[in-house]
GROMACS .gro file of C-alpha atoms in nm:
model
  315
    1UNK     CA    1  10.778  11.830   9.549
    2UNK     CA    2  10.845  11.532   9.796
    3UNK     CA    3  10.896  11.202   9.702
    4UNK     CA    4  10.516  11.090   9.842
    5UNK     CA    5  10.383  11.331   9.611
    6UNK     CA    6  10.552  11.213   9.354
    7UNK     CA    7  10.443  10.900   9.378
    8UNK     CA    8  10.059  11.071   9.375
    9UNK     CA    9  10.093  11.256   9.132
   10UNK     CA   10  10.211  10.937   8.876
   11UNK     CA   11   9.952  10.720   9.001
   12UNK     CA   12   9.671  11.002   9.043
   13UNK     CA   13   9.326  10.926   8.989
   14UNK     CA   14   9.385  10.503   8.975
   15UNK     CA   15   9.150  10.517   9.288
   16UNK     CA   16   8.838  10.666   9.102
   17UNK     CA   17   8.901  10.575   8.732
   18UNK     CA   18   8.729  10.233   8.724
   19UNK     CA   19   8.526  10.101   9.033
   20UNK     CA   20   8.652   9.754   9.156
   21UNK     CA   21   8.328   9.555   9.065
   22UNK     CA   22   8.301   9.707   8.677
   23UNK     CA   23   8.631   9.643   8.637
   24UNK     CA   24   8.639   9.299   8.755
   25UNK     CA   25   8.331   9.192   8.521
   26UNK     CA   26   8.078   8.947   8.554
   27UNK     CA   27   8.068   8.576   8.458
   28UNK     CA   28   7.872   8.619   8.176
   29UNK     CA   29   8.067   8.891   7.981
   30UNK     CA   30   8.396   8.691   8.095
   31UNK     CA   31   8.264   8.408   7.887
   32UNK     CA   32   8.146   8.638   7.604
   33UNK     CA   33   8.492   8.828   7.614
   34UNK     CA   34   8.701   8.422   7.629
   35UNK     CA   35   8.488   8.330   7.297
   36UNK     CA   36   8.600   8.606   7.123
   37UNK     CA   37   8.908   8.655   7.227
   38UNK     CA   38   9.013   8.267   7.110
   39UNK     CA   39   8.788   8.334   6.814
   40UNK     CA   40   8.516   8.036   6.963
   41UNK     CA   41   8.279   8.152   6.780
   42UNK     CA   42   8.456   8.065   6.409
   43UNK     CA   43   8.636   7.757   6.535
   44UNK     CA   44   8.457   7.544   6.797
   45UNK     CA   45   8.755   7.293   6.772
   46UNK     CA   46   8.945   7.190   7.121
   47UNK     CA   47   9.270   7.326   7.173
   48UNK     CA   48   9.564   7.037   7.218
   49UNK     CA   49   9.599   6.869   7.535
   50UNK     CA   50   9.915   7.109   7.605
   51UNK     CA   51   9.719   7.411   7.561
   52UNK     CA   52   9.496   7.301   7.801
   53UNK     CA   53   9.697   7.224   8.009
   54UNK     CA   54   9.929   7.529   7.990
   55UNK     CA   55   9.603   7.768   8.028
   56UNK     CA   56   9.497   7.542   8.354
   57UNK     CA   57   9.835   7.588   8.505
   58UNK     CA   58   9.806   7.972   8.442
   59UNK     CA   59   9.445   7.948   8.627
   60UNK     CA   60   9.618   7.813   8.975
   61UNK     CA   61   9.866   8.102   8.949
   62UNK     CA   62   9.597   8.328   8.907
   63UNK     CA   63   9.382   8.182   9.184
   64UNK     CA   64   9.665   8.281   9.432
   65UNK     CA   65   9.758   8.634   9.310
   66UNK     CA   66   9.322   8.727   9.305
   67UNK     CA   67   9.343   8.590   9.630
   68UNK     CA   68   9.630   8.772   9.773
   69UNK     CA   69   9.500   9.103   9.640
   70UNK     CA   70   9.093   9.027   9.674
   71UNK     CA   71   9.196   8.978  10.044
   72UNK     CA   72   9.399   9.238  10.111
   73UNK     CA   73   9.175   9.533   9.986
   74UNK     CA   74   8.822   9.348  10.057
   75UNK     CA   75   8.883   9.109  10.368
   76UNK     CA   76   8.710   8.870  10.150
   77UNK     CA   77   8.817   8.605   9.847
   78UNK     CA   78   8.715   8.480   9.505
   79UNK     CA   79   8.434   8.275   9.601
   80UNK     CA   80   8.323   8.568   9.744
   81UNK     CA   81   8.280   8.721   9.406
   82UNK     CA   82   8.059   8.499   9.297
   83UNK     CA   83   8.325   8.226   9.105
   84UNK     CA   84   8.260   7.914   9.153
   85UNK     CA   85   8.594   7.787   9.235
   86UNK     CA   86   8.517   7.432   9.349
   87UNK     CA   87   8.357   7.317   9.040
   88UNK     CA   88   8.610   7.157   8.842
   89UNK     CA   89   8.891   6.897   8.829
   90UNK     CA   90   9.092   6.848   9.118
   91UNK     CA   91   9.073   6.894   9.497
   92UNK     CA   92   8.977   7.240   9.723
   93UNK     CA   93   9.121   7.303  10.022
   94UNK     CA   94   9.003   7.692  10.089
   95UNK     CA   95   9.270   7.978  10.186
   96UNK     CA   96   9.473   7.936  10.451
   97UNK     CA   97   9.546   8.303  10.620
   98UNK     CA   98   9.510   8.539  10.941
   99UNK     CA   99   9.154   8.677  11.065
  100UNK     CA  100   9.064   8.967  10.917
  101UNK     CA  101   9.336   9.062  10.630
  102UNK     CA  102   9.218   9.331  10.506
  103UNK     CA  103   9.483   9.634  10.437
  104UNK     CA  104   9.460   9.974  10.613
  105UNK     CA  105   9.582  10.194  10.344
  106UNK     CA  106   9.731  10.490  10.464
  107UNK     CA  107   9.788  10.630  10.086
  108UNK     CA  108   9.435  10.647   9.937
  109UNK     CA  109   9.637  10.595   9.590
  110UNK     CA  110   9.822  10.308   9.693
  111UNK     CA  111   9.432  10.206   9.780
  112UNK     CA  112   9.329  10.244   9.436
  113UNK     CA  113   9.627  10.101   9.277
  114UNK     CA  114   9.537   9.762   9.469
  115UNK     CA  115   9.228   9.739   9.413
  116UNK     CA  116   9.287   9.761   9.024
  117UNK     CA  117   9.506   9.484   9.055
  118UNK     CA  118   9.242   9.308   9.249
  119UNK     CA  119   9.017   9.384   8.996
  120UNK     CA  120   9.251   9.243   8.724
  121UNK     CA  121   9.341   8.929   8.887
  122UNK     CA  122   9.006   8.826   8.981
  123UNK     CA  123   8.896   8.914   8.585
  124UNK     CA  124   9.159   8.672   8.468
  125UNK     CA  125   9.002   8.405   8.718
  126UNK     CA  126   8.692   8.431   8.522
  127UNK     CA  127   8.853   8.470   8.205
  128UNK     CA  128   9.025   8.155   8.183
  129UNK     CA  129   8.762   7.953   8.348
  130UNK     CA  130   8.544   8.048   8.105
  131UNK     CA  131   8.829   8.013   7.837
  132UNK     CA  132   8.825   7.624   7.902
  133UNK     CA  133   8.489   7.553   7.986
  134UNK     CA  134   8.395   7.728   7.626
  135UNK     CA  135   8.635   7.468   7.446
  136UNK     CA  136   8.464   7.191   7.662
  137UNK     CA  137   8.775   7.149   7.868
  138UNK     CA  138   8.717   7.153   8.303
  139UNK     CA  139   8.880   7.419   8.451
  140UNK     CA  140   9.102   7.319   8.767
  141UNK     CA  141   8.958   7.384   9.131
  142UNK     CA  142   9.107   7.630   9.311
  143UNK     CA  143   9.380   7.428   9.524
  144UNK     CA  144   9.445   7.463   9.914
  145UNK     CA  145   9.585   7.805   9.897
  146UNK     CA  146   9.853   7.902  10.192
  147UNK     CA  147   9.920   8.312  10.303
  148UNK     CA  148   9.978   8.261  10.632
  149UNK     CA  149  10.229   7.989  10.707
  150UNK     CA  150  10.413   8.029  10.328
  151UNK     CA  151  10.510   8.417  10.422
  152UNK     CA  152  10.683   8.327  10.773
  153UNK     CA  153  10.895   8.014  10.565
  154UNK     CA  154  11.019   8.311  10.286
  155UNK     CA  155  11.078   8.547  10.573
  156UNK     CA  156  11.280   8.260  10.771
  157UNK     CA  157  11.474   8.186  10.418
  158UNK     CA  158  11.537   8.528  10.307
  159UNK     CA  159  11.691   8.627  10.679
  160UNK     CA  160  11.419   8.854  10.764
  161UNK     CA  161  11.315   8.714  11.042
  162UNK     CA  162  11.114   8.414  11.144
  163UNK     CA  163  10.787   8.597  11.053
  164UNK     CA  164  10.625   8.808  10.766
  165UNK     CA  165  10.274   8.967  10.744
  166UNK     CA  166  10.208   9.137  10.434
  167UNK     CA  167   9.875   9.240  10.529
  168UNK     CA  168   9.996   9.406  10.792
  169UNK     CA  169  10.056   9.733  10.638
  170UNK     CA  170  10.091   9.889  10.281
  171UNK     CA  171  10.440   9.869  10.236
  172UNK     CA  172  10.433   9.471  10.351
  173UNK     CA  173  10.122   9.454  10.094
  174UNK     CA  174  10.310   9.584   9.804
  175UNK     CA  175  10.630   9.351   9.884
  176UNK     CA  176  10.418   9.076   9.909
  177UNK     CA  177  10.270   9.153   9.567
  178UNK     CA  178  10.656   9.169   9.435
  179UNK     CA  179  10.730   8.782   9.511
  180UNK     CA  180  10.465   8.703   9.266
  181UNK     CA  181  10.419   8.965   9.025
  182UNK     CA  182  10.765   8.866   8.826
  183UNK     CA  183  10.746   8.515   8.849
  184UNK     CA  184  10.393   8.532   8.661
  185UNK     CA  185  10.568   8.717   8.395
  186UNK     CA  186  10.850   8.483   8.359
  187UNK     CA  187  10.572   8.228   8.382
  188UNK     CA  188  10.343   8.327   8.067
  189UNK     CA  189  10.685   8.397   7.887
  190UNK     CA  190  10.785   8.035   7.945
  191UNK     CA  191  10.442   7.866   7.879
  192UNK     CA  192  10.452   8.060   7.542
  193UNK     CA  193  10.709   7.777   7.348
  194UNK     CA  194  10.416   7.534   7.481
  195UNK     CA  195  10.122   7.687   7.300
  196UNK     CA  196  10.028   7.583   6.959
  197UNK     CA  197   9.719   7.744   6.916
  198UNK     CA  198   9.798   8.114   6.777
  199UNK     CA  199   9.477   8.241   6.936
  200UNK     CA  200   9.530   8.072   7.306
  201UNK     CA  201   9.872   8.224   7.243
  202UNK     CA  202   9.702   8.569   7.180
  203UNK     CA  203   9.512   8.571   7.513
  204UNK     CA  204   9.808   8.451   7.680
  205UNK     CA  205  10.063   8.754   7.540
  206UNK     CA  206   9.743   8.943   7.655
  207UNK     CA  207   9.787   8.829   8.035
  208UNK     CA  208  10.129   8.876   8.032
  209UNK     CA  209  10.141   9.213   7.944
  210UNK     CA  210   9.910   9.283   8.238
  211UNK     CA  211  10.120   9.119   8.459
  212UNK     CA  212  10.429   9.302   8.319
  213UNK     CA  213  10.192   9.623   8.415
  214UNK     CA  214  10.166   9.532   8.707
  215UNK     CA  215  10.524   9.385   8.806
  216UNK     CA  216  10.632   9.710   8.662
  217UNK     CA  217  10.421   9.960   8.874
  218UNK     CA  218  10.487   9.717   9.169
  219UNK     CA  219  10.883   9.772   9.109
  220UNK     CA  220  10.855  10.166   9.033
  221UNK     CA  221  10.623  10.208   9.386
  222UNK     CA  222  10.861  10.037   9.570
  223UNK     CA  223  11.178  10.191   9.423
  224UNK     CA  224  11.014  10.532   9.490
  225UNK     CA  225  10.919  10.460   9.871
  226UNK     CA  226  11.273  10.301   9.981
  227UNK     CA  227  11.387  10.701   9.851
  228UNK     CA  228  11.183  10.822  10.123
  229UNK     CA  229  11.250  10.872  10.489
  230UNK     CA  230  11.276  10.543  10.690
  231UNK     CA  231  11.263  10.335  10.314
  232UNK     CA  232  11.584  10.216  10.308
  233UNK     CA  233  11.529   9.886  10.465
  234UNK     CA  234  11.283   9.817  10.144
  235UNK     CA  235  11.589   9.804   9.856
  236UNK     CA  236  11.748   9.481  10.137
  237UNK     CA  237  11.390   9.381  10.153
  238UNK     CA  238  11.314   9.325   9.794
  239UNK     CA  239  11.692   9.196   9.719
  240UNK     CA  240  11.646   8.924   9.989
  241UNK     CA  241  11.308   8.813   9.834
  242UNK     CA  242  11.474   8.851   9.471
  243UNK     CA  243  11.797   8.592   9.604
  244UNK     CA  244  11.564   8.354   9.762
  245UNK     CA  245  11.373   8.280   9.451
  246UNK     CA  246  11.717   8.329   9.224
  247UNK     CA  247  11.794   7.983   9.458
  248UNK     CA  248  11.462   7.812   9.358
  249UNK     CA  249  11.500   7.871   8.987
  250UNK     CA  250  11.812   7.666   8.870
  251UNK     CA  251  11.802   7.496   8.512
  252UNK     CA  252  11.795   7.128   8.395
  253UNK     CA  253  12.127   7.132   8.344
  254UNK     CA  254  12.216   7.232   8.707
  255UNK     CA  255  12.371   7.589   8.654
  256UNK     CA  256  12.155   7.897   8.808
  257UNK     CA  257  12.222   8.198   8.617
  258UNK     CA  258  12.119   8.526   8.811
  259UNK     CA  259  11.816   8.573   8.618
  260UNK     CA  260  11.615   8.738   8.944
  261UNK     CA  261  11.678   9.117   8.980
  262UNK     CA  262  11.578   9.364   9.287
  263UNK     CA  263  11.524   9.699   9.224
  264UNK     CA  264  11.840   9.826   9.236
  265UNK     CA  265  12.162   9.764   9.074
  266UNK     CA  266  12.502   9.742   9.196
  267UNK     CA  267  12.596  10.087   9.128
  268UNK     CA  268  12.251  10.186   9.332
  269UNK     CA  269  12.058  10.308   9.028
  270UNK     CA  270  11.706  10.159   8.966
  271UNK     CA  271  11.610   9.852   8.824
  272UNK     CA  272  11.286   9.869   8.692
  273UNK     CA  273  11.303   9.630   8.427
  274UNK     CA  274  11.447   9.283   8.479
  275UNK     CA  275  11.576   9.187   8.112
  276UNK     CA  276  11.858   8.991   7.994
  277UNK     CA  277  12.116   9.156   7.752
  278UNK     CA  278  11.892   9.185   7.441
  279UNK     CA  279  11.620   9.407   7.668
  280UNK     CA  280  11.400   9.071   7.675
  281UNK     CA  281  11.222   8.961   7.982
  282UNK     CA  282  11.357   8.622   8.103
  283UNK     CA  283  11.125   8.291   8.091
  284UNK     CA  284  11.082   8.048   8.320
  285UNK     CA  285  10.980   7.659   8.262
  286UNK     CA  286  10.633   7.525   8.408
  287UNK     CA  287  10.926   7.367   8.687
  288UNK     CA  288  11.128   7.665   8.786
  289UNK     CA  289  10.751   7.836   8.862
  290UNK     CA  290  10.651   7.545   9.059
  291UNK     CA  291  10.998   7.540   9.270
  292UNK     CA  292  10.941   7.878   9.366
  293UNK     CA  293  10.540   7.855   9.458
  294UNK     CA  294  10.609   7.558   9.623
  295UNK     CA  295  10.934   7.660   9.822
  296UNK     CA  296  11.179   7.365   9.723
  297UNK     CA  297  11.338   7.291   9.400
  298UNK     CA  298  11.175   6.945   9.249
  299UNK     CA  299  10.939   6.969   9.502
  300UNK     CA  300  10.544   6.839   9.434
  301UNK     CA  301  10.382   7.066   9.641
  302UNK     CA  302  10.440   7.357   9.935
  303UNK     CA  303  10.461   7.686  10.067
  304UNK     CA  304  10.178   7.885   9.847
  305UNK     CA  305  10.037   7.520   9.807
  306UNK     CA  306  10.011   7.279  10.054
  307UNK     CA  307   9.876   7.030   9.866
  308UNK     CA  308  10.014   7.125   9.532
  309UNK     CA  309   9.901   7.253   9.176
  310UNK     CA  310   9.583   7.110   9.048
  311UNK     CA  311   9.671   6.964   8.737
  312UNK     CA  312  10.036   7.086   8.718
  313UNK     CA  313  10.259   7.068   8.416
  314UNK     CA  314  10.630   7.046   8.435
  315UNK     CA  315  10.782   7.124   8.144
   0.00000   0.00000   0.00000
């Protein structure tokens, strides 16, 4: 068996399990599934202002990953689903990215493995605007959103050359989806030391783990098509991407441990898993996120946002 069917047969049947609109829900049972998820229902009291907060910074992450997948396997974005993401606090500024993005899939299981993600991303859109609005806090606006102009800058700082389309193909697709699938695990593992409330804590162990699915199955993918013929130049690929945001990420203190992984290691076996010692996934603050979404350490706004987070947190 080849290493494309390999790759088949593991992700077999994604495309027709669950159809892209059932999976992504409506609005209505995205507010029924938020109340009783944070238990609503038995406690109508407002979560803390950090909780809030910490759930509303999670919602501008998510607006950019349903974006980047909603428009690469539909041509079309969020507000195109029906979410009303100018209502709420902050500004809009729309999505900034080439005519006509839509993917041609060559893999019809790659296909279906995208749009599940899709699906997912634009589900915890809905999810967490419903979240707040059900404990009478305003969900952000989706901010001025960037996948044109930010690519070419990480292409340019990564030495790849001075442009980047990841809509141009599958392969660029699924290493576009690798610069933010780990940082939005990092992210909820961070945010969790914020969260008081045990059952916003609950919903927010249950996002991460979906992005941990998904960072996961975007690593494994990519590890098994840089083993095929003409792949190679994906393990380089990847590692650049991984070093650039390893330089975005440094701590308080000053020091910048090598907390970013590729997918390979220095003795050329997989890396799957990014984890520290203890076989834990690594964290990062509110402020390491924002360096790397906005492309400059300390920075208050850039690359994936031009005008910055709507309501952002840095802790």
């Amino acid at each position: 068996m080849n290493n494309e069917n390999i790759i088949t047969e593991a992700l077999s049947g994604i495309h027709n399990r669950r159809s892209f609109l059932r999976r992504a829900g409506g609005g209505a049972a995205a507010l029924m599934g938020a109340s009783a998820i944070l238990g609503l229902r038995e406690a109508n009291a407002a979560p803390t202002a950090t909780d809030a907060a910490v759930l509303n910074f999670a919602l501008n992450l998510e607006y950019l990953e349903a974006e980047y997948y909603l428009r690469g396997v539909t041509g079309a974005g969020v507000r195109d689903q029906g979410v009303l993401i100018n209502s709420g606090i902050g500004t809009g500024g729309g999505v900034i990215i080439k005519d006509n993005p839509q993917v041609t899939f060559t893999n019809s299981v790659l296909q279906g493995y995208a749009e599940e993600i899709a699906a997912d991303e634009l589900a915890h859109v809905k999810f967490l605007r419903a979240a707040l609005e059900s404990y009478g806090v305003r969900p952000v606006r989706e901010p001025q959103i960037d996948l044109l102009n930010s690519f070419n800058t990480l292409a340019q700082a990564a030495g790849l050359g001075p442009t980047f389309d990841p809509f141009a193909n599958q392969v660029n697709f699924l290493l576009g989806a690798f610069i933010f699938e780990d940082v939005g695990v990092t992210a909820y593992k961070g945010a969790a030391a914020l969260l008081s409330d045990k059952n916003v804590l609950t919903a927010a162990a249950g996002l991460l783990a979906v992005e941990a699915y998904h960072s996961g199955s975007i690593r494994t993918t990519l590890y098994g098509l840089s083993t095929q013929s003409g792949g190679g130049s994906i393990i380089s690929t990847v590692q650049a991407i991984s070093d650039v945001r390893d330089s975005l990420d440094p701590l308080p203190n000053g020091s910048n441990p090598d907390t970013d992984r590729g997918i390979q290691d220095s003795d050329g076996n997989p890396d799957i898993v990014p984890t520290d010692a203890n076989g834990l996934a690594f964290s990062r603050t509110t402020r390491q996120v924002l360096n790397i979404v906005y492309g400059q350490v300390n920075a208050t706004r850039g690359l994936f946002f031009p005008n910055g987070f709507n309501g952002a947190i840095t802790r």
